[in-house]
Amino acid sequence: MSKVHELAKMIDHSILHPTLTDEDLKRECEVAKKYDVASVCVKPYMVSSAVALLKDTNVLVGCVIGFPAGNSKIAVKVFEAETACHDGAVEIDMVINIGKALQGDWEYIEEEVGAVTKACHKNGAIVKVIFETDYVAKEADLIKLCEICTKVGADYVKTSTGFGFAKGDDGKYSYEGATIPNLELMKKNVGPHVKVKAAGGVRTLDGLLAVKKAGCTRCGATATKTIIEEAIERFGDHG
C-alpha cells in the first residue's frame, strides 16, 4: 500500500451537513470512490442510497446516530443503529448523552454505550463513540468515558461531531474539534482493542499526519479532496 493510499484509508469522508441534498450525496460518494477512502459517514436517511452508490467498491458505509446533540433516549439510539445496519451501514458513529456525562451519571452512559454497542455488534457493525470534547472537556471526564467504552467493548472513541459549537465570551460560536492533547489522552486511556478517531477541524495533510502521529487510525473529514491531492503532490501517485 502506498503512503497516499494508507492515508486515504484513514479517512471517513463526512457527508453530514444539514443542507446536503441527494445530489450532494452522489457527488461526495464519487469523491470517496475516486480516492478509495475508508468509508463515508452519512445521515441516517442516506444509508441505503450510499450503499447503492458505493456498490462494488472498497469504501464502507457508516452512519451517525443521536446526531449531533446526543439527546435521544437509549431505546431510540438503539433503534436508529439497528435501522442503519439493516439499511446496510457497517459502521455506526453514536453521540453520547452529553448532559449525562457532564453531570457524572456514568451508570447511564455505560448503559447507553453498552446498549448501542451490543446492537451494532449483533448486526455486524462496529461502533465509534463520540464524546464531543468541546463540551465534555475535563480530562477526568474524558478518561472515564474511555474506561467505559473499553469496558463495554466499543470499537472506537471519537472526539467530536464537527457541530459542537460553544459560545465564546464575545457571543460568537466556534469549536476546536480534535486537538492533539485530547487525542493523546484518549489513546493513553483506552484498552488495547479500542481505537481512536479524530473528527472536527482536520482539513489539511499536515493535520491528518498530526492526528496519525497522536495514535489515530481514522479521521473524519470533509476536505478529503484537498488532503489527498496534497498527499499525492508530496508523496507521489495514489495507488
CSV table of C-alpha atoms in Angstrom, one decimal:
chain,number,residue,atom,x,y,z
A,1,MET,CA,0.0,0.0,0.0
A,2,SER,CA,1.4,3.4,-1.0
A,3,LYS,CA,1.8,6.2,1.5
A,4,VAL,CA,-1.1,8.1,-0.1
A,5,HIS,CA,-3.4,5.1,-0.1
A,6,GLU,CA,-2.5,4.4,3.5
A,7,LEU,CA,-3.6,8.0,4.4
A,8,ALA,CA,-6.7,7.7,2.3
A,9,LYS,CA,-7.7,4.6,4.3
A,10,MET,CA,-7.7,6.7,7.5
A,11,ILE,CA,-10.4,8.9,6.2
A,12,ASP,CA,-14.1,8.7,6.9
A,13,HIS,CA,-15.5,11.1,4.3
A,14,SER,CA,-18.2,13.1,6.1
A,15,ILE,CA,-21.4,13.8,4.3
A,16,LEU,CA,-23.4,15.2,7.2
A,17,HIS,CA,-24.2,18.9,6.9
A,18,PRO,CA,-27.9,19.6,7.3
A,19,THR,CA,-28.1,21.4,3.9
A,20,LEU,CA,-26.7,18.5,1.8
A,21,THR,CA,-29.1,17.0,-0.7
A,22,ASP,CA,-29.3,13.7,-2.5
A,23,GLU,CA,-27.4,15.2,-5.4
A,24,ASP,CA,-24.7,16.2,-3.0
A,25,LEU,CA,-24.5,12.7,-1.7
A,26,LYS,CA,-23.9,11.4,-5.2
A,27,ARG,CA,-21.1,13.9,-5.8
A,28,GLU,CA,-19.4,13.2,-2.4
A,29,CYS,CA,-19.7,9.4,-2.9
A,30,GLU,CA,-17.8,9.9,-6.2
A,31,VAL,CA,-15.1,11.7,-4.2
A,32,ALA,CA,-14.9,8.8,-1.8
A,33,LYS,CA,-14.7,6.3,-4.7
A,34,LYS,CA,-12.0,8.3,-6.5
A,35,TYR,CA,-9.7,8.4,-3.5
A,36,ASP,CA,-10.7,5.0,-2.1
A,37,VAL,CA,-11.1,6.2,1.4
A,38,ALA,CA,-12.0,4.0,4.3
A,39,SER,CA,-15.7,5.0,4.5
A,40,VAL,CA,-18.4,7.6,4.0
A,41,CYS,CA,-20.2,8.8,7.1
A,42,VAL,CA,-23.8,9.8,6.2
A,43,LYS,CA,-27.1,10.9,7.7
A,44,PRO,CA,-29.5,8.0,8.6
A,45,TYR,CA,-31.9,8.5,5.7
A,46,MET,CA,-29.0,8.4,3.2
A,47,VAL,CA,-27.6,5.0,4.2
A,48,SER,CA,-29.4,2.8,1.6
A,49,SER,CA,-28.6,5.3,-1.2
A,50,ALA,CA,-24.9,5.4,-0.2
A,51,VAL,CA,-24.8,1.6,-0.1
A,52,ALA,CA,-26.1,1.5,-3.7
A,53,LEU,CA,-23.8,4.3,-4.9
A,54,LEU,CA,-20.7,2.5,-3.4
A,55,LYS,CA,-21.6,-1.0,-4.5
A,56,ASP,CA,-18.6,-2.9,-5.8
A,57,THR,CA,-16.1,-0.5,-4.2
A,58,ASN,CA,-13.9,-0.9,-1.1
A,59,VAL,CA,-15.5,2.1,0.5
A,60,LEU,CA,-17.6,1.2,3.6
A,61,VAL,CA,-20.8,3.0,4.6
A,62,GLY,CA,-21.1,4.4,8.1
A,63,CYS,CA,-23.9,6.3,9.7
A,64,VAL,CA,-24.4,8.7,12.6
A,65,ILE,CA,-27.0,8.2,15.3
A,66,GLY,CA,-28.2,10.6,18.1
A,67,PHE,CA,-26.5,13.2,15.9
A,68,PRO,CA,-25.4,15.8,16.6
A,69,ALA,CA,-26.7,16.6,20.1
A,70,GLY,CA,-26.9,13.1,21.6
A,71,ASN,CA,-30.3,13.8,23.3
A,72,SER,CA,-32.3,10.8,22.1
A,73,LYS,CA,-33.4,8.2,24.6
A,74,ILE,CA,-31.3,5.0,24.7
A,75,ALA,CA,-34.1,2.9,23.0
A,76,VAL,CA,-34.2,5.5,20.2
A,77,LYS,CA,-30.5,5.3,19.6
A,78,VAL,CA,-30.6,1.5,19.6
A,79,PHE,CA,-33.5,1.7,17.0
A,80,GLU,CA,-31.5,4.2,14.9
A,81,ALA,CA,-28.5,1.9,15.0
A,82,GLU,CA,-30.4,-1.2,14.1
A,83,THR,CA,-32.2,0.6,11.3
A,84,ALA,CA,-29.0,1.9,9.8
A,85,CYS,CA,-27.5,-1.6,10.0
A,86,HIS,CA,-30.5,-3.1,8.3
A,87,ASP,CA,-30.1,-0.4,5.5
A,88,GLY,CA,-26.5,-1.5,5.0
A,89,ALA,CA,-24.3,0.5,7.3
A,90,VAL,CA,-21.4,-1.4,8.8
A,91,GLU,CA,-20.0,1.4,11.0
A,92,ILE,CA,-22.0,3.5,13.5
A,93,ASP,CA,-20.9,6.8,15.0
A,94,MET,CA,-23.0,7.5,18.1
A,95,VAL,CA,-23.1,10.7,20.2
A,96,ILE,CA,-23.3,10.2,23.9
A,97,ASN,CA,-25.8,11.9,26.1
A,98,ILE,CA,-23.6,15.0,26.8
A,99,GLY,CA,-25.6,16.3,29.7
A,100,LYS,CA,-25.4,13.0,31.5
A,101,ALA,CA,-21.6,12.9,31.0
A,102,LEU,CA,-21.3,16.5,32.3
A,103,GLN,CA,-23.3,15.6,35.5
A,104,GLY,CA,-21.2,12.5,36.0
A,105,ASP,CA,-24.0,10.0,35.5
A,106,TRP,CA,-21.7,7.3,34.4
A,107,GLU,CA,-24.1,4.5,35.0
A,108,TYR,CA,-26.4,6.0,32.4
A,109,ILE,CA,-23.5,6.5,29.9
A,110,GLU,CA,-22.4,2.9,30.4
A,111,GLU,CA,-25.9,1.6,29.8
A,112,GLU,CA,-26.3,3.8,26.7
A,113,VAL,CA,-23.0,3.0,25.1
A,114,GLY,CA,-23.3,-0.7,26.0
A,115,ALA,CA,-26.8,-1.0,24.5
A,116,VAL,CA,-25.8,0.6,21.2
A,117,THR,CA,-22.5,-1.4,21.1
A,118,LYS,CA,-24.4,-4.6,21.6
A,119,ALA,CA,-27.0,-3.7,18.9
A,120,CYS,CA,-24.2,-2.8,16.4
A,121,HIS,CA,-22.1,-5.9,17.0
A,122,LYS,CA,-25.3,-8.1,16.8
A,123,ASN,CA,-25.8,-6.6,13.3
A,124,GLY,CA,-22.2,-6.9,12.2
A,125,ALA,CA,-21.3,-3.3,12.6
A,126,ILE,CA,-18.6,-1.5,14.6
A,127,VAL,CA,-19.3,1.4,16.8
A,128,LYS,CA,-17.5,4.7,17.3
A,129,VAL,CA,-18.4,6.7,20.4
A,130,ILE,CA,-18.4,10.5,20.1
A,131,PHE,CA,-17.5,12.4,23.3
A,132,GLU,CA,-18.0,15.9,21.9
A,133,THR,CA,-14.9,17.3,23.5
A,134,ASP,CA,-15.8,20.9,23.1
A,135,TYR,CA,-18.5,20.3,25.7
A,136,VAL,CA,-17.1,17.4,27.7
A,137,ALA,CA,-13.7,19.0,28.2
A,138,LYS,CA,-12.4,17.9,31.6
A,139,GLU,CA,-9.6,15.3,31.5
A,140,ALA,CA,-11.1,13.3,34.3
A,141,ASP,CA,-14.4,13.0,32.3
A,142,LEU,CA,-12.6,12.0,29.1
A,143,ILE,CA,-10.7,9.4,30.9
A,144,LYS,CA,-13.9,8.0,32.5
A,145,LEU,CA,-15.5,7.8,29.1
A,146,CYS,CA,-12.5,5.9,27.7
A,147,GLU,CA,-12.8,3.5,30.5
A,148,ILE,CA,-16.5,2.9,29.9
A,149,CYS,CA,-16.0,2.4,26.2
A,150,THR,CA,-13.3,-0.1,26.9
A,151,LYS,CA,-15.5,-1.9,29.4
A,152,VAL,CA,-18.5,-2.3,27.1
A,153,GLY,CA,-16.5,-3.3,24.1
A,154,ALA,CA,-16.8,-0.2,21.8
A,155,ASP,CA,-14.6,-0.3,18.8
A,156,TYR,CA,-13.5,3.4,18.7
A,157,VAL,CA,-13.6,6.5,20.8
A,158,LYS,CA,-14.0,9.8,18.8
A,159,THR,CA,-13.6,13.4,19.7
A,160,SER,CA,-16.3,15.4,18.0
A,161,THR,CA,-19.3,15.7,15.7
A,162,GLY,CA,-17.9,18.8,14.0
A,163,PHE,CA,-21.1,20.6,15.1
A,164,GLY,CA,-20.3,21.1,18.8
A,165,PHE,CA,-20.2,24.9,18.7
A,166,ALA,CA,-19.5,26.6,22.0
A,167,LYS,CA,-20.4,30.2,22.7
A,168,GLY,CA,-17.4,32.4,23.5
A,169,ASP,CA,-17.2,35.5,25.7
A,170,ASP,CA,-17.7,37.6,22.6
A,171,GLY,CA,-21.0,35.9,21.9
A,172,LYS,CA,-19.8,34.1,18.8
A,173,TYR,CA,-19.9,30.4,18.3
A,174,SER,CA,-16.8,28.2,17.4
A,175,TYR,CA,-15.3,24.8,18.1
A,176,GLU,CA,-11.9,23.3,18.4
A,177,GLY,CA,-12.8,19.7,17.4
A,178,ALA,CA,-9.9,17.3,17.5
A,179,THR,CA,-6.9,18.5,19.5
A,180,ILE,CA,-3.7,16.6,19.8
A,181,PRO,CA,-3.7,16.7,23.7
A,182,ASN,CA,-7.2,15.2,23.7
A,183,LEU,CA,-6.3,12.5,21.2
A,184,GLU,CA,-3.2,11.5,23.1
A,185,LEU,CA,-5.2,11.4,26.3
A,186,MET,CA,-7.8,9.2,24.7
A,187,LYS,CA,-5.2,6.9,23.2
A,188,LYS,CA,-3.5,6.5,26.5
A,189,ASN,CA,-6.7,5.6,28.4
A,190,VAL,CA,-8.5,3.2,26.1
A,191,GLY,CA,-7.8,-0.6,26.2
A,192,PRO,CA,-5.7,-2.3,23.5
A,193,HIS,CA,-8.7,-3.2,21.4
A,194,VAL,CA,-10.2,0.3,21.3
A,195,LYS,CA,-9.0,2.6,18.5
A,196,VAL,CA,-9.2,6.4,18.3
A,197,LYS,CA,-10.9,8.6,15.6
A,198,ALA,CA,-10.2,12.3,15.2
A,199,ALA,CA,-13.0,14.5,14.0
A,200,GLY,CA,-13.5,18.2,13.7
A,201,GLY,CA,-11.1,20.7,12.2
A,202,VAL,CA,-8.8,18.3,10.3
A,203,ARG,CA,-8.6,20.0,6.9
A,204,THR,CA,-5.0,19.6,5.7
A,205,LEU,CA,-2.5,16.9,5.0
A,206,ASP,CA,-0.4,18.1,7.9
A,207,GLY,CA,-3.5,17.9,10.1
A,208,LEU,CA,-4.1,14.3,9.1
A,209,LEU,CA,-0.4,13.4,9.7
A,210,ALA,CA,-0.5,15.1,13.1
A,211,VAL,CA,-3.6,13.0,14.3
A,212,LYS,CA,-2.0,9.9,12.9
A,213,LYS,CA,1.1,10.6,15.0
A,214,ALA,CA,-1.1,11.1,18.0
A,215,GLY,CA,-2.4,7.5,17.6
A,216,CYS,CA,-5.5,7.8,15.4
A,217,THR,CA,-6.3,5.2,12.8
A,218,ARG,CA,-9.4,7.0,11.5
A,219,CYS,CA,-10.2,10.7,10.9
A,220,GLY,CA,-13.5,12.3,9.9
A,221,ALA,CA,-13.0,14.8,7.1
A,222,THR,CA,-15.0,16.9,4.6
A,223,ALA,CA,-11.8,18.2,3.0
A,224,THR,CA,-10.9,14.8,1.6
A,225,LYS,CA,-10.0,16.0,-1.9
A,226,THR,CA,-7.7,18.8,-0.6
A,227,ILE,CA,-6.0,16.4,1.8
A,228,ILE,CA,-5.4,13.6,-0.7
A,229,GLU,CA,-4.4,15.9,-3.6
A,230,GLU,CA,-1.8,17.4,-1.2
A,231,ALA,CA,-0.6,14.0,-0.3
A,232,ILE,CA,-0.2,13.0,-4.0
A,233,GLU,CA,1.8,16.1,-4.6
A,234,ARG,CA,4.0,15.4,-1.6
A,235,PHE,CA,4.4,11.6,-1.7
A,236,GLY,CA,3.6,10.6,-5.3
A,237,ASP,CA,0.8,8.9,-7.1
A,238,HIS,CA,-2.2,7.4,-5.3
A,239,GLY,CA,-2.1,3.7,-5.9
